[in-house]
Tab-separated table of C-alpha atoms in Angstrom:
chain	number	residue	atom	x	y	z
A	14	MET	CA	18.195	12.433	-0.351
A	15	ARG	CA	19.250	16.084	0.322
A	16	ILE	CA	16.826	17.944	2.627
A	17	VAL	CA	15.312	21.461	3.713
A	18	ILE	CA	14.506	21.235	7.271
A	19	ALA	CA	11.988	24.349	8.705
A	20	ASP	CA	10.984	24.721	12.156
A	21	ASP	CA	11.112	27.739	14.842
A	22	SER	CA	12.236	25.455	17.220
A	23	ALA	CA	15.874	24.131	17.894
A	24	LEU	CA	15.091	20.899	19.507
A	25	ILE	CA	12.615	19.985	16.768
A	26	ARG	CA	15.049	20.962	14.003
A	27	GLU	CA	17.578	19.391	15.682
A	28	GLY	CA	15.380	16.077	16.378
A	29	LEU	CA	14.824	15.384	12.848
A	30	ARG	CA	18.065	15.947	11.470
A	31	LEU	CA	19.022	13.639	13.732
A	32	ILE	CA	16.314	11.299	12.701
A	33	LEU	CA	16.975	11.781	9.193
A	34	GLU	CA	20.872	11.294	9.109
A	35	ASP	CA	20.067	8.281	10.719
A	36	ALA	CA	17.858	7.235	8.236
A	37	GLY	CA	20.578	8.155	5.305
A	38	HIS	CA	19.556	11.328	4.164
A	39	GLU	CA	21.606	14.915	4.198
A	40	VAL	CA	19.930	17.963	5.951
A	41	VAL	CA	21.893	20.440	3.566
A	42	ALA	CA	20.161	23.233	5.496
A	43	THR	CA	17.382	24.531	8.502
A	44	ALA	CA	15.417	27.498	8.808
A	45	GLY	CA	13.335	29.025	11.619
A	46	SER	CA	10.991	31.292	9.575
A	47	GLU	CA	9.383	31.822	6.310
A	48	PRO	CA	12.095	34.167	4.992
A	49	GLU	CA	14.795	31.562	5.650
A	50	LEU	CA	12.940	28.900	4.413
A	51	VAL	CA	12.077	30.202	0.961
A	52	ALA	CA	15.681	31.684	0.714
A	53	GLU	CA	17.353	28.483	1.723
A	54	ALA	CA	14.728	25.992	-0.668
A	55	LEU	CA	15.160	27.926	-3.529
A	56	ARG	CA	19.144	28.493	-3.032
A	57	THR	CA	19.403	24.684	-2.098
A	58	ARG	CA	16.833	23.350	-4.807
A	59	PRO	CA	16.713	20.045	-1.984
A	60	ASP	CA	15.074	16.830	-2.611
A	61	LEU	CA	12.610	17.379	0.167
A	62	THR	CA	12.224	20.178	2.177
A	63	ILE	CA	10.326	19.337	6.089
A	64	ALA	CA	8.576	22.648	6.852
A	65	ASP	CA	5.967	23.672	9.960
A	66	ILE	CA	2.760	25.178	8.861
A	67	ARG	CA	3.480	27.350	11.979
A	68	MET	CA	6.150	29.659	11.929
A	69	PRO	CA	7.672	33.482	12.924
A	70	PRO	CA	6.478	36.029	13.332
A	71	HIS	CA	2.607	35.653	13.535
A	72	HIS	CA	2.216	31.334	13.669
A	73	THR	CA	-0.718	31.081	11.637
A	74	ASP	CA	0.144	29.849	8.284
A	75	GLU	CA	3.726	30.806	7.297
A	76	GLY	CA	5.093	27.551	6.332
A	77	LEU	CA	2.003	27.406	3.916
A	78	ARG	CA	2.620	30.680	2.505
A	79	ALA	CA	6.010	29.472	2.276
A	80	VAL	CA	5.141	26.735	0.136
A	81	LYS	CA	3.594	29.234	-2.256
A	82	ARG	CA	6.513	31.166	-3.156
A	83	ILE	CA	8.685	28.297	-3.406
A	84	ARG	CA	6.443	26.786	-5.936
A	85	SER	CA	5.620	30.150	-7.797
A	86	GLU	CA	9.539	30.056	-8.473
A	87	TRP	CA	10.345	26.008	-8.429
A	88	PRO	CA	6.888	24.473	-9.380
A	89	GLY	CA	6.670	21.094	-7.945
A	90	ALA	CA	9.063	21.449	-5.213
A	91	PRO	CA	8.686	18.283	-3.040
A	92	VAL	CA	7.308	19.412	0.525
A	93	LEU	CA	6.445	17.764	3.469
A	94	LEU	CA	4.075	19.942	5.949
A	95	LEU	CA	4.032	19.294	10.166
A	96	SER	CA	1.473	20.454	11.888
A	97	GLN	CA	0.864	20.070	15.716
A	98	TYR	CA	-2.923	19.731	15.097
A	99	VAL	CA	-5.103	19.055	12.232
A	100	VAL	CA	-6.337	22.860	10.274
A	101	VAL	CA	-8.521	21.257	8.138
A	102	SER	CA	-9.194	24.621	5.557
A	103	TYR	CA	-4.852	23.920	4.898
A	104	ALA	CA	-5.912	20.143	4.092
A	105	GLU	CA	-8.104	21.227	1.977
A	106	GLU	CA	-6.072	23.995	0.288
A	107	LEU	CA	-3.081	21.684	-0.058
A	108	MET	CA	-5.506	18.141	-1.923
A	109	ALA	CA	-7.136	21.240	-3.615
A	110	SER	CA	-4.131	22.997	-5.598
A	111	GLY	CA	-3.480	18.830	-7.078
A	112	SER	CA	0.089	19.016	-6.658
A	113	GLN	CA	2.186	16.169	-5.930
A	114	ALA	CA	4.817	15.855	-4.125
A	115	THR	CA	3.245	17.210	-0.994
A	116	GLY	CA	2.880	15.807	2.295
A	117	TYR	CA	0.467	17.258	5.486
A	118	LEU	CA	1.748	15.272	8.861
A	119	LEU	CA	0.688	15.676	11.965
A	120	LYS	CA	4.108	16.102	14.519
A	121	ASP	CA	2.929	13.339	16.699
A	122	ARG	CA	3.356	10.800	13.855
A	123	VAL	CA	7.346	11.868	13.703
A	124	SER	CA	7.488	9.349	17.064
A	125	ASP	CA	6.847	6.905	14.741
A	126	ILE	CA	10.253	6.803	12.735
A	127	ASP	CA	9.990	3.968	10.103
A	128	ALA	CA	6.040	6.142	9.220
A	129	PHE	CA	7.647	9.160	9.554
A	130	THR	CA	10.794	7.804	6.641
A	131	ASP	CA	8.265	6.131	4.576
A	132	ALA	CA	6.236	9.367	4.038
A	133	VAL	CA	9.844	11.469	3.117
A	134	ASP	CA	10.370	9.112	0.892
A	135	ARG	CA	7.087	8.862	-0.845
A	136	VAL	CA	6.987	12.534	-0.729
A	137	ALA	CA	10.323	12.869	-2.331
A	138	SER	CA	8.990	10.755	-5.247
A	139	GLY	CA	6.118	12.484	-6.099
A	140	GLY	CA	3.210	11.215	-3.956
A	141	LEU	CA	0.854	12.688	-1.948
A	142	VAL	CA	1.180	11.697	1.555
A	143	MET	CA	-1.817	13.035	4.041
A	144	ASP	CA	-1.974	12.228	8.102
A	145	PRO	CA	-5.065	9.609	8.324
A	146	GLU	CA	-6.562	12.177	11.440
A	147	VAL	CA	-6.337	14.923	8.212
A	148	VAL	CA	-8.092	13.007	6.295
A	149	SER	CA	-10.443	11.883	8.478
A	150	GLN	CA	-11.225	15.085	9.782
A	151	VAL	CA	-11.162	16.193	6.183
A	152	ILE	CA	-14.605	14.240	5.257
A	153	SER	CA	-16.191	15.212	7.970
A	154	ALA	CA	-16.164	18.213	7.339
A	155	GLN	CA	-16.933	18.001	3.786
A	156	ARG	CA	-20.281	15.702	4.883
A	157	HIS	CA	-23.181	17.401	4.357
A	158	THR	CA	-27.240	16.296	4.801
A	159	PRO	CA	-30.251	17.850	3.434
A	160	LEU	CA	-30.756	19.883	6.783
A	161	ASP	CA	-27.733	21.836	5.160
A	162	THR	CA	-29.992	22.873	2.613
A	163	LEU	CA	-32.524	24.401	4.886
A	164	THR	CA	-32.653	28.359	5.663
A	165	ALA	CA	-31.871	29.557	8.951
A	166	ARG	CA	-35.630	30.078	9.254
A	167	GLU	CA	-36.723	26.349	7.910
A	168	ARG	CA	-34.524	25.225	10.419
A	169	GLU	CA	-35.937	27.388	13.468
A	170	VAL	CA	-39.821	26.349	12.288
A	171	LEU	CA	-38.677	22.672	11.982
A	172	GLU	CA	-36.875	22.704	15.308
A	173	LEU	CA	-40.454	24.594	16.817
A	174	ILE	CA	-42.151	21.386	14.920
A	175	GLY	CA	-40.167	18.643	16.918
A	176	GLN	CA	-41.002	20.942	20.020
A	177	GLY	CA	-44.496	19.975	19.368
A	178	LEU	CA	-46.234	23.139	18.353
A	179	THR	CA	-49.177	23.058	15.870
A	180	ASN	CA	-49.181	25.515	12.780
A	181	ALA	CA	-50.649	28.434	14.330
A	182	ALA	CA	-48.482	28.305	17.927
A	183	ILE	CA	-45.620	28.462	15.098
A	184	ALA	CA	-47.249	31.506	13.499
A	185	GLU	CA	-48.101	33.370	16.481
A	186	HIS	CA	-44.415	32.202	17.778
A	187	LEU	CA	-42.830	33.741	14.996
A	188	VAL	CA	-45.158	36.741	14.259
A	189	VAL	CA	-46.019	35.150	10.907
A	190	THR	CA	-49.081	34.059	9.439
A	191	ASP	CA	-50.590	30.575	8.924
A	192	GLY	CA	-49.943	30.545	5.182
A	193	ALA	CA	-46.109	31.667	6.031
A	194	VAL	CA	-45.509	28.893	8.018
A	195	GLU	CA	-47.724	26.593	5.779
A	196	LYS	CA	-45.149	27.326	3.362
A	197	HIS	CA	-42.245	26.775	5.236
A	198	ILE	CA	-43.269	23.819	6.559
A	199	GLN	CA	-43.679	22.339	2.392
A	200	ARG	CA	-40.351	23.916	1.584
A	201	ILE	CA	-39.110	22.304	4.194
A	202	PHE	CA	-40.296	18.711	3.046
A	203	ALA	CA	-39.251	19.229	-0.155
A	204	LYS	CA	-35.627	19.963	0.752
A	205	LEU	CA	-35.868	16.677	3.100
A	206	GLY	CA	-37.160	14.311	0.328
A	207	LEU	CA	-40.106	14.244	1.544
A	208	SER	CA	-43.083	13.481	-0.258
A	209	ALA	CA	-47.173	13.356	0.281
A	210	ASP	CA	-47.442	9.952	1.036
A	211	ALA	CA	-50.029	8.636	2.891
A	212	ASN	CA	-48.026	6.051	4.794
A	213	VAL	CA	-45.870	8.167	5.792
A	214	HIS	CA	-46.333	10.882	8.271
A	215	ARG	CA	-44.200	14.041	7.453
A	216	ARG	CA	-43.708	16.220	10.453
A	217	VAL	CA	-42.894	13.140	12.545
A	218	MET	CA	-40.293	12.330	9.401
A	219	ALA	CA	-38.878	16.221	9.513
A	220	VAL	CA	-37.955	16.185	13.320
A	221	LEU	CA	-35.959	12.359	13.325
A	222	THR	CA	-34.048	13.813	10.283
A	223	LEU	CA	-33.645	17.373	12.440
A	224	GLN	CA	-32.414	14.901	15.656
A	225	ASN	CA	-30.382	12.628	13.552
A	226	GLY	CA	-28.407	15.619	11.709
């Protein structure tokens, strides 16, 4: 397999090269910046490009932007991105793109050589490989609860209910009318799915939802 490696650290580039060559692959080019990565990937058209997400000059998302530039000229180019830690927004963007032959691994995984080389093979073969920690954090970020539907004022009212304040006390605290507080509370109950039920104390259930959220 012909591979391009991109990382601003010469030590990491060399380490990856040794691992990949030991596994029988050929490193056809290396790069230390976004422009070099784009140029080498388009020049050599490798079976796989392995790139750090953060590279010079700003060490933000240069690797990700390089992938977009490469794929704008070479759709479907196989790319395995490496990162020191999880950036959920980057992972979500990669997943949302719908592109196959894409991988996102934490650099710590490289130390597990068998798992790393397996990921290399799978991405080069057109597969989608995501680090387990990346997947976990993406799922956590996308997990929503009914509390997310509350407005800032509704959340404030619910927190005051949790402090044991009556409607009148809440109205005084917020400098609004009792009627306004009652409307907020009814909307809170509706958003939290707490219907009028003689067997359920909705104020208590609403506060429990807040505490468990």
